[in-house]
Amino acid sequence: MTTYDLIIRNGNIVSLESIVQGDIAIKDGKIKEVSIGKNLEANAAREINAEGQHILPGLVDTHVHFNEPGRTEWEGVQTGSRSLAAGGVTTYFDMPLNSTPPTINKENLELKRACSEEKSVVNYYFWGGLVPENIENIKELHESGVIGFKAFMSPSGIADFNHVDDITIFKGMNEIASIGSLLAVHAESTVICDQLAEAKQNQNKTSAKDFAESRPIISEIEAVRRIISYAETTGCKLHVVHASSRKVVEIINEAKQRGVDITVETCPHYLSLTLKDLEEKGGVAKCCPPLRDDQEVEQLWKAVENGEIDVIASDHSPAPAYMKDVVNGDFFKAWGGISGAQSTLNIMLTEGHFNRHLPLEKIVELTSTNPAKLFGLYPHKGVIAVDSDADLAIVNLNESFELKKEDLFYRHQHSPYVGREFKGKVTTTIVNGNVVFENGRITVGEEIVINS
């Protein structure tokens, strides 16, 4: 009789095509057998009974800011990766801009890689930056293993990660196209946002509504149209991050129909929070682009349901609480970033599956399979199949819970989702065949970490 490292028994296995009950056998970090409808006749060093629960491919979060090295007082690899594990995420892509130094050359990439090798409890990949001063570093970053490149079309908020002007981004896209890589863009118009923000602040209009109005949807649309024209000219593969409105998504899908190689991501906060949340919760709910109104949220869900969105990613962009404070009612001065890496699957299950009847198969597609395919990780990741990596999330759909700040593994335990009731709870997360999260605890080797 065959002996494995781990067997998960009696779970409901979720794929793109179906949900079937079965057993999964794991050895040396890989899935070795998937037995459907009958018990697997084998032994294992450990067995998990997943009866009544669902087994999903581990989430691939393509958009997090862990800020290490250099800004670990905001967040770090250790706390950030543990929060991902608690949310069923088994792979992340770390953005280049919040680290000091930023990931804009090979030397800086190796500093970031060393941090993750030492501290991460889940799989990791890295974005390289595209900034005005590093076009000559694009090829070496690609050869050193970055997953793609990230550029800001408007100021990033980070002094040592400059946004790109039109000439820089065009030249950068030519270079990225020549090496067969991909460019992800933060698409907001500098001209529109800066002029509207200046006018608001000159009139002492600094409320949540004023801030949101200073970064309107048309700003995203203008930037997206512009970058699409550059993609059509250069042939550069393009990925638009954190689209806040279906109106933006529609522009991207029109380009797809013309043959442009372009994909689009949205985030859980644009699917679950509104301007009202920003007004009520304050800076903890501030992000860029800003939260929109109820109607925009529902239209974005329609885009998800209709297959117009390619990827759901957290855009986890944490900061210390003092940076999120809204002082004297001035929303313009608070840091713009949502802490949400731990809650992506909870939101997709609660708001998507239970509230809007989104199939579990669709959630797997958006949060795991599509990201793996888009960035060349499939079929090793994003699927439950023989010879794929044993990266799995086990979820109890019958369990509800209220998210408390003490449940968060972030360095700073604040999030706009604290206090929300979620249905569907991650009970176990497995990375490369190792159980790294189980029943509210992070397990790292022989160490058990209980969040304080």
Short mmCIF file of C-alpha atoms in Angstrom, two decimals:
data_model
loop_
_atom_site.label_atom_id
_atom_site.label_comp_id
_atom_site.label_asym_id
_atom_site.label_seq_id
_atom_site.Cartn_x
_atom_site.Cartn_y
_atom_site.Cartn_z
CA MET A 1 0.00 0.00 0.00
CA THR A 2 1.31 3.42 -1.00
CA THR A 3 2.34 5.81 1.78
CA TYR A 4 2.01 9.58 1.34
CA ASP A 5 2.94 12.61 3.43
CA LEU A 6 -0.64 13.83 3.68
CA ILE A 7 -4.08 12.65 2.62
CA ILE A 8 -7.12 14.93 2.70
CA ARG A 9 -10.24 12.79 2.79
CA ASN A 10 -13.93 13.29 2.00
CA GLY A 11 -13.70 16.90 0.88
CA ASN A 12 -15.69 18.64 -1.83
CA ILE A 13 -13.01 19.38 -4.44
CA VAL A 14 -13.66 22.58 -6.41
CA SER A 15 -12.37 22.99 -9.95
CA LEU A 16 -13.33 25.21 -12.88
CA GLU A 17 -15.72 22.58 -14.16
CA SER A 18 -17.28 20.95 -11.13
CA ILE A 19 -17.45 20.22 -7.42
CA VAL A 20 -16.93 16.56 -6.57
CA GLN A 21 -16.30 14.68 -3.37
CA GLY A 22 -13.00 12.88 -3.10
CA ASP A 23 -9.60 12.35 -1.52
CA ILE A 24 -6.31 14.09 -2.29
CA ALA A 25 -2.93 12.46 -1.68
CA ILE A 26 0.21 14.59 -1.31
CA LYS A 27 3.90 13.71 -1.31
CA ASP A 28 7.02 15.87 -1.63
CA GLY A 29 4.94 19.01 -2.01
CA LYS A 30 2.95 17.71 -4.98
CA ILE A 31 -0.51 16.25 -5.49
CA LYS A 32 0.05 12.61 -6.40
CA GLU A 33 -3.49 11.23 -6.51
CA VAL A 34 -7.01 12.61 -6.68
CA SER A 35 -9.61 9.94 -5.99
CA ILE A 36 -13.16 10.92 -6.91
CA GLY A 37 -16.19 9.21 -5.38
CA LYS A 38 -14.31 6.48 -3.55
CA ASN A 39 -11.88 6.24 -0.67
CA LEU A 40 -8.22 6.33 -1.60
CA GLU A 41 -6.60 3.09 -0.50
CA ALA A 42 -3.35 4.43 0.90
CA ASN A 43 -1.66 5.47 4.12
CA ALA A 44 -0.15 8.80 5.11
CA ALA A 45 1.96 10.31 7.85
CA ARG A 46 -1.04 12.57 8.47
CA GLU A 47 -4.66 12.62 7.39
CA ILE A 48 -7.18 15.47 7.42
CA ASN A 49 -10.89 14.71 7.37
CA ALA A 50 -12.50 17.44 5.26
CA GLU A 51 -15.99 15.95 5.28
CA GLY A 52 -18.59 18.67 4.76
CA GLN A 53 -15.93 21.17 3.72
CA HIS A 54 -14.70 22.45 0.36
CA ILE A 55 -11.16 22.20 -0.96
CA LEU A 56 -10.07 25.03 -3.25
CA PRO A 57 -6.79 25.65 -5.06
CA GLY A 58 -4.88 28.11 -2.90
CA LEU A 59 -5.48 31.71 -3.87
CA VAL A 60 -2.86 33.54 -5.95
CA ASP A 61 -2.85 37.17 -4.79
CA THR A 62 -1.14 39.10 -7.56
CA HIS A 63 -1.13 42.47 -5.76
CA VAL A 64 0.27 43.01 -2.27
CA HIS A 65 2.55 45.62 -0.69
CA PHE A 66 4.69 44.05 2.04
CA ASN A 67 7.14 46.99 2.14
CA GLU A 68 10.20 44.94 3.08
CA PRO A 69 13.04 45.80 3.15
CA GLY A 70 12.94 49.35 4.44
CA ARG A 71 9.40 49.96 5.64
CA THR A 72 8.74 47.00 7.91
CA GLU A 73 7.07 49.35 10.40
CA TRP A 74 4.22 49.46 7.85
CA GLU A 75 4.09 45.71 7.16
CA GLY A 76 6.62 42.93 6.68
CA VAL A 77 6.92 39.60 4.93
CA GLN A 78 6.41 37.62 8.11
CA THR A 79 3.17 39.28 9.22
CA GLY A 80 1.93 39.83 5.67
CA SER A 81 2.43 36.24 4.53
CA ARG A 82 0.81 34.90 7.69
CA SER A 83 -2.24 37.03 7.06
CA LEU A 84 -2.44 35.63 3.54
CA ALA A 85 -2.20 32.07 4.85
CA ALA A 86 -5.04 32.78 7.28
CA GLY A 87 -7.12 33.84 4.28
CA GLY A 88 -6.42 30.77 2.14
CA VAL A 89 -3.79 32.48 -0.04
CA THR A 90 -0.81 30.29 -0.95
CA THR A 91 1.05 32.56 -3.41
CA TYR A 92 1.58 36.32 -3.59
CA PHE A 93 3.20 38.84 -5.92
CA ASP A 94 4.88 41.67 -4.00
CA MET A 95 4.75 45.14 -5.54
CA PRO A 96 8.00 47.08 -6.10
CA LEU A 97 7.29 50.54 -4.78
CA ASN A 98 6.94 50.54 -0.98
CA SER A 99 10.27 48.89 -0.25
CA THR A 100 13.34 50.96 0.47
CA PRO A 101 15.09 50.61 -1.88
CA PRO A 102 12.32 49.97 -4.43
CA THR A 103 12.56 46.97 -6.76
CA ILE A 104 13.86 48.82 -9.81
CA ASN A 105 17.11 46.91 -10.43
CA LYS A 106 18.60 43.46 -9.88
CA GLU A 107 20.46 44.43 -6.70
CA ASN A 108 17.29 45.69 -5.03
CA LEU A 109 15.33 42.65 -6.18
CA GLU A 110 17.83 40.36 -4.45
CA LEU A 111 17.38 42.27 -1.20
CA LYS A 112 13.63 41.68 -1.37
CA ARG A 113 14.05 38.05 -2.35
CA ALA A 114 16.31 37.44 0.66
CA CYS A 115 13.63 38.81 2.99
CA SER A 116 10.97 36.52 1.56
CA GLU A 117 13.20 33.44 1.58
CA GLU A 118 13.78 33.95 5.27
CA LYS A 119 10.33 34.94 6.45
CA SER A 120 7.50 33.98 4.12
CA VAL A 121 5.18 31.10 5.02
CA VAL A 122 3.63 31.04 1.52
CA ASN A 123 4.99 31.13 -2.05
CA TYR A 124 6.22 34.47 -3.38
CA TYR A 125 7.00 36.26 -6.62
CA PHE A 126 8.00 39.85 -7.32
CA TRP A 127 7.02 42.70 -9.57
CA GLY A 128 9.75 44.89 -11.00
CA GLY A 129 9.19 48.62 -11.24
CA LEU A 130 9.09 50.79 -14.34
CA VAL A 131 10.19 54.31 -13.42
CA PRO A 132 11.80 57.10 -15.49
CA GLU A 133 15.31 56.21 -14.34
CA ASN A 134 15.39 52.42 -14.88
CA ILE A 135 14.49 51.51 -18.47
CA GLU A 136 18.01 50.12 -18.92
CA ASN A 137 17.35 47.75 -15.97
CA ILE A 138 14.23 46.15 -17.44
CA LYS A 139 16.01 43.25 -19.12
CA GLU A 140 18.14 42.32 -16.09
CA LEU A 141 15.08 42.38 -13.85
CA HIS A 142 13.24 40.09 -16.26
CA GLU A 143 16.18 37.69 -16.42
CA SER A 144 16.35 37.74 -12.61
CA GLY A 145 12.80 36.42 -12.38
CA VAL A 146 10.33 39.27 -11.86
CA ILE A 147 6.77 38.26 -12.74
CA GLY A 148 6.19 41.48 -14.68
CA PHE A 149 6.55 45.25 -14.34
CA LYS A 150 4.49 47.87 -12.55
CA ALA A 151 4.18 51.55 -13.42
CA PHE A 152 2.17 54.44 -12.01
CA MET A 153 0.55 56.85 -14.45
CA SER A 154 -0.04 59.24 -11.53
CA PRO A 155 2.07 59.92 -8.41
CA SER A 156 2.56 56.78 -6.31
CA GLY A 157 2.78 58.54 -2.95
CA ILE A 158 6.27 57.08 -2.50
CA ALA A 159 9.10 59.58 -2.97
CA ASP A 160 11.62 57.08 -4.40
CA PHE A 161 9.20 55.45 -6.86
CA ASN A 162 8.41 58.05 -9.50
CA HIS A 163 5.41 57.87 -11.78
CA VAL A 164 6.02 57.66 -15.51
CA ASP A 165 5.47 60.37 -18.09
CA ASP A 166 4.12 59.39 -21.50
CA ILE A 167 7.53 59.16 -23.16
CA THR A 168 8.94 56.96 -20.39
CA ILE A 169 6.02 54.59 -20.41
CA PHE A 170 6.06 54.29 -24.19
CA LYS A 171 9.80 53.50 -24.21
CA GLY A 172 9.35 51.12 -21.29
CA MET A 173 6.53 49.29 -23.05
CA ASN A 174 8.68 48.83 -26.12
CA GLU A 175 11.40 47.28 -23.96
CA ILE A 176 8.95 45.08 -22.03
CA ALA A 177 7.36 43.88 -25.30
CA SER A 178 10.80 42.99 -26.67
CA ILE A 179 11.49 40.60 -23.79
CA GLY A 180 8.00 39.09 -23.79
CA SER A 181 6.96 40.36 -20.38
CA LEU A 182 3.94 42.28 -19.12
CA LEU A 183 3.23 45.76 -17.76
CA ALA A 184 0.75 46.38 -14.95
CA VAL A 185 -0.45 49.96 -14.58
CA HIS A 186 -2.05 52.11 -11.93
CA ALA A 187 -4.23 54.08 -14.32
CA GLU A 188 -5.39 57.48 -13.10
CA SER A 189 -4.89 60.79 -14.88
CA THR A 190 -2.37 63.03 -13.12
CA VAL A 191 -3.79 66.13 -14.78
CA ILE A 192 -7.41 65.42 -13.83
CA CYS A 193 -6.69 64.30 -10.26
CA ASP A 194 -4.17 67.02 -9.45
CA GLN A 195 -6.31 69.85 -10.80
CA LEU A 196 -9.47 68.65 -9.08
CA ALA A 197 -7.65 68.05 -5.79
CA GLU A 198 -6.05 71.49 -5.90
CA ALA A 199 -9.40 73.16 -6.51
CA LYS A 200 -11.03 71.24 -3.64
CA GLN A 201 -8.29 72.03 -1.16
CA ASN A 202 -8.16 75.70 -2.15
CA GLN A 203 -11.82 75.87 -1.14
CA ASN A 204 -11.17 73.92 2.11
CA LYS A 205 -13.32 71.08 0.80
CA THR A 206 -11.58 68.05 2.29
CA SER A 207 -14.37 65.62 3.21
CA ALA A 208 -14.55 61.99 2.12
CA LYS A 209 -16.91 62.98 -0.68
CA ASP A 210 -14.56 65.77 -1.78
CA PHE A 211 -11.62 63.37 -1.91
CA ALA A 212 -13.62 60.84 -3.96
CA GLU A 213 -14.78 63.56 -6.34
CA SER A 214 -11.17 64.64 -6.89
CA ARG A 215 -10.40 61.17 -8.35
CA PRO A 216 -13.43 60.50 -10.57
CA ILE A 217 -14.04 57.47 -12.75
CA ILE A 218 -13.34 59.55 -15.86
CA SER A 219 -9.76 59.90 -14.59
CA GLU A 220 -9.35 56.12 -14.78
CA ILE A 221 -11.04 55.99 -18.18
CA GLU A 222 -8.75 58.68 -19.63
CA ALA A 223 -5.60 56.92 -18.41
CA VAL A 224 -6.81 53.51 -19.57
CA ARG A 225 -7.64 54.77 -23.05
CA ARG A 226 -4.22 56.35 -23.30
CA ILE A 227 -2.30 53.29 -22.16
CA ILE A 228 -4.33 51.06 -24.49
CA SER A 229 -3.24 53.21 -27.42
CA TYR A 230 0.38 52.69 -26.38
CA ALA A 231 -0.20 48.94 -26.04
CA GLU A 232 -1.67 48.78 -29.54
CA THR A 233 1.34 50.66 -30.90
CA THR A 234 4.09 48.77 -29.03
CA GLY A 235 2.51 45.32 -28.79
CA CYS A 236 3.15 45.30 -25.03
CA LYS A 237 1.01 42.97 -22.97
CA LEU A 238 -0.97 45.05 -20.47
CA HIS A 239 -2.65 44.44 -17.11
CA VAL A 240 -4.80 47.19 -15.58
CA VAL A 241 -4.90 46.92 -11.79
CA HIS A 242 -7.66 47.83 -9.30
CA ALA A 243 -10.37 49.01 -11.71
CA SER A 244 -13.01 50.66 -9.51
CA SER A 245 -15.87 50.79 -12.02
CA ARG A 246 -17.48 48.69 -14.72
CA LYS A 247 -17.17 51.73 -16.98
CA VAL A 248 -13.39 51.22 -16.88
CA VAL A 249 -13.77 47.49 -17.47
CA GLU A 250 -15.93 48.12 -20.54
CA ILE A 251 -13.14 50.16 -22.17
CA ILE A 252 -10.73 47.29 -21.56
CA ASN A 253 -13.10 44.68 -22.97
CA GLU A 254 -13.62 46.77 -26.10
CA ALA A 255 -9.84 46.72 -26.56
CA LYS A 256 -9.77 42.94 -26.04
CA GLN A 257 -12.29 42.56 -28.84
CA ARG A 258 -9.94 44.52 -31.11
CA GLY A 259 -7.16 42.05 -30.32
CA VAL A 260 -5.26 44.03 -27.69
CA ASP A 261 -3.45 41.73 -25.24
CA ILE A 262 -4.93 43.24 -22.09
CA THR A 263 -6.39 41.99 -18.81
CA VAL A 264 -8.03 43.69 -15.84
CA GLU A 265 -8.08 43.23 -12.09
CA THR A 266 -10.46 44.53 -9.47
CA CYS A 267 -10.28 44.24 -5.69
CA PRO A 268 -12.56 43.01 -2.90
CA HIS A 269 -12.95 46.54 -1.48
CA TYR A 270 -14.51 47.79 -4.73
CA LEU A 271 -16.94 44.87 -4.51
CA SER A 272 -17.91 45.32 -0.87
CA LEU A 273 -17.29 48.91 0.32
CA THR A 274 -18.75 52.24 -0.80
CA LEU A 275 -18.25 55.96 -0.33
CA LYS A 276 -20.55 55.67 2.67
CA ASP A 277 -18.02 53.32 4.30
CA LEU A 278 -15.29 55.89 3.69
CA GLU A 279 -17.42 58.57 5.34
CA GLU A 280 -18.28 56.36 8.32
CA LYS A 281 -15.03 54.44 8.87
CA GLY A 282 -12.61 57.24 8.00
CA GLY A 283 -9.07 56.76 6.75
CA VAL A 284 -9.05 52.99 7.25
CA ALA A 285 -11.28 52.82 4.15
CA LYS A 286 -9.30 55.28 2.01
CA CYS A 287 -7.73 53.97 -1.20
CA CYS A 288 -6.79 55.17 -4.68
CA PRO A 289 -8.81 55.02 -6.85
CA PRO A 290 -11.40 55.79 -4.16
CA LEU A 291 -14.46 53.78 -3.20
CA ARG A 292 -17.52 54.43 -5.35
CA ASP A 293 -21.28 54.41 -4.70
CA ASP A 294 -23.68 51.46 -4.31
CA GLN A 295 -24.65 51.45 -7.96
CA GLU A 296 -21.04 51.18 -9.07
CA VAL A 297 -20.51 48.23 -6.70
CA GLU A 298 -23.47 46.37 -8.18
CA GLN A 299 -22.36 47.09 -11.73
CA LEU A 300 -18.89 45.79 -10.92
CA TRP A 301 -20.46 42.57 -9.65
CA LYS A 302 -22.29 42.32 -12.98
CA ALA A 303 -18.92 42.57 -14.70
CA VAL A 304 -17.61 39.75 -12.48
CA GLU A 305 -20.62 37.56 -13.21
CA ASN A 306 -20.40 38.20 -16.96
CA GLY A 307 -16.73 37.25 -17.21
CA GLU A 308 -15.53 40.79 -17.87
CA ILE A 309 -13.01 40.71 -14.98
CA ASP A 310 -9.90 38.54 -15.24
CA VAL A 311 -8.45 38.64 -11.72
CA ILE A 312 -9.48 39.49 -8.15
CA ALA A 313 -6.52 40.66 -6.03
CA SER A 314 -6.36 42.31 -2.63
CA ASP A 315 -4.11 45.33 -3.30
CA HIS A 316 -3.15 44.99 0.36
CA SER A 317 -1.50 48.37 1.07
CA PRO A 318 -1.03 48.69 4.83
CA ALA A 319 0.28 51.50 6.98
CA PRO A 320 0.50 52.32 10.69
CA ALA A 321 -2.74 53.58 12.21
CA TYR A 322 -1.48 57.13 12.65
CA MET A 323 -1.01 57.41 8.88
CA LYS A 324 -4.65 56.45 8.36
CA ASP A 325 -6.02 59.04 10.77
CA VAL A 326 -8.15 61.78 9.25
CA VAL A 327 -6.97 64.91 11.06
CA ASN A 328 -9.35 67.87 11.17
CA GLY A 329 -11.59 66.21 8.60
CA ASP A 330 -8.94 66.32 5.86
CA PHE A 331 -9.22 63.09 3.89
CA PHE A 332 -6.57 64.22 1.42
CA LYS A 333 -3.78 63.81 3.99
CA ALA A 334 -4.49 60.26 5.20
CA TRP A 335 -2.55 57.39 3.59
CA GLY A 336 -4.49 55.76 0.76
CA GLY A 337 -4.38 52.00 1.06
CA ILE A 338 -6.66 49.19 2.25
CA SER A 339 -5.47 46.42 4.58
CA GLY A 340 -7.35 43.46 3.15
CA ALA A 341 -5.07 40.55 2.24
CA GLN A 342 -6.62 38.25 4.84
CA SER A 343 -10.22 38.81 3.74
CA THR A 344 -10.30 38.32 -0.05
CA LEU A 345 -11.83 34.85 0.04
CA ASN A 346 -14.22 35.79 2.86
CA ILE A 347 -15.59 38.67 0.77
CA MET A 348 -15.86 36.60 -2.39
CA LEU A 349 -17.73 33.88 -0.50
CA THR A 350 -20.02 36.18 1.49
CA GLU A 351 -20.75 38.91 -1.05
CA GLY A 352 -20.30 36.76 -4.14
CA HIS A 353 -21.34 33.19 -3.44
CA PHE A 354 -23.93 33.63 -0.70
CA ASN A 355 -25.37 37.07 -1.45
CA ARG A 356 -25.23 36.99 -5.26
CA HIS A 357 -25.09 33.25 -6.04
CA LEU A 358 -21.69 33.41 -7.72
CA PRO A 359 -20.56 29.79 -8.27
CA LEU A 360 -17.57 28.56 -6.29
CA GLU A 361 -16.03 27.51 -9.60
CA LYS A 362 -16.07 31.17 -10.70
CA ILE A 363 -14.40 32.27 -7.48
CA VAL A 364 -11.63 29.71 -8.08
CA GLU A 365 -11.23 31.00 -11.63
CA LEU A 366 -10.86 34.64 -10.58
CA THR A 367 -8.69 34.21 -7.50
CA SER A 368 -6.51 31.24 -8.43
CA THR A 369 -6.68 29.70 -11.91
CA ASN A 370 -6.74 32.90 -13.97
CA PRO A 371 -3.87 34.52 -12.05
CA ALA A 372 -1.81 31.34 -12.42
CA LYS A 373 -2.49 31.18 -16.15
CA LEU A 374 -1.91 34.88 -16.76
CA PHE A 375 1.53 34.84 -15.11
CA GLY A 376 2.77 31.48 -16.35
CA LEU A 377 2.36 29.47 -13.14
CA TYR A 378 -0.33 27.11 -14.45
CA PRO A 379 -0.67 24.09 -14.24
CA HIS A 380 1.67 23.95 -11.24
CA LYS A 381 -0.58 26.38 -9.43
CA GLY A 382 -4.23 27.40 -9.69
CA VAL A 383 -5.61 23.89 -10.04
CA ILE A 384 -6.14 20.69 -8.06
CA ALA A 385 -4.66 18.00 -10.28
CA VAL A 386 -2.05 15.26 -10.27
CA ASP A 387 1.48 16.75 -10.38
CA SER A 388 0.31 20.26 -9.47
CA ASP A 389 1.77 21.93 -6.39
CA ALA A 390 -0.05 21.00 -3.21
CA ASP A 391 -1.30 24.54 -2.51
CA LEU A 392 -4.79 24.25 -1.06
CA ALA A 393 -7.39 26.07 1.02
CA ILE A 394 -9.99 24.11 2.98
CA VAL A 395 -13.14 26.09 3.71
CA ASN A 396 -16.17 25.44 5.89
CA LEU A 397 -19.07 27.14 4.09
CA ASN A 398 -21.40 26.46 7.00
CA GLU A 399 -19.38 28.49 9.49
CA SER A 400 -20.01 32.20 10.03
CA PHE A 401 -17.89 34.59 12.04
CA GLU A 402 -17.44 38.24 12.89
CA LEU A 403 -13.97 39.52 11.99
CA LYS A 404 -12.28 40.97 15.05
CA LYS A 405 -9.06 42.97 15.02
CA GLU A 406 -7.37 40.31 17.14
CA ASP A 407 -8.04 37.82 14.32
CA LEU A 408 -5.78 39.79 11.97
CA PHE A 409 -2.18 38.70 11.48
CA TYR A 410 -1.16 42.09 10.04
CA ARG A 411 1.54 44.11 11.73
CA HIS A 412 -1.15 46.72 12.38
CA GLN A 413 -4.49 45.17 13.26
CA HIS A 414 -6.84 47.50 11.46
CA SER A 415 -9.01 46.93 8.41
CA PRO A 416 -12.31 48.30 7.09
CA TYR A 417 -13.64 44.73 7.34
CA VAL A 418 -13.31 44.52 11.14
CA GLY A 419 -16.77 44.06 12.63
CA ARG A 420 -18.23 42.51 9.48
CA GLU A 421 -20.05 39.19 9.56
CA PHE A 422 -18.68 36.69 7.06
CA LYS A 423 -20.05 33.33 5.95
CA GLY A 424 -17.51 30.74 4.92
CA LYS A 425 -14.38 30.29 7.01
CA VAL A 426 -10.91 29.10 6.04
CA THR A 427 -10.06 26.22 8.35
CA THR A 428 -6.80 24.97 6.81
CA THR A 429 -4.23 26.31 4.35
CA ILE A 430 -1.62 24.03 2.80
CA VAL A 431 1.48 25.33 0.97
CA ASN A 432 3.67 22.90 -0.96
CA GLY A 433 2.16 20.07 1.03
CA ASN A 434 2.77 21.69 4.42
CA VAL A 435 -0.04 22.79 6.71
CA VAL A 436 0.74 26.46 7.46
CA PHE A 437 -2.62 27.55 8.90
CA GLU A 438 -5.10 25.48 10.84
CA ASN A 439 -8.03 26.37 13.08
CA GLY A 440 -6.99 29.98 13.61
CA ARG A 441 -3.29 29.25 14.12
CA ILE A 442 -0.23 29.68 11.95
CA THR A 443 1.99 26.59 12.04
CA VAL A 444 5.60 27.14 10.93
CA GLY A 445 7.56 23.92 11.27
CA GLU A 446 7.20 22.95 14.91
CA GLU A 447 6.20 26.48 15.86
CA ILE A 448 2.57 27.42 16.48
CA VAL A 449 1.69 31.07 16.28
CA ILE A 450 -1.52 32.32 17.91
CA ASN A 451 -2.33 35.88 16.99
CA SER A 452 -2.44 38.29 19.90
#
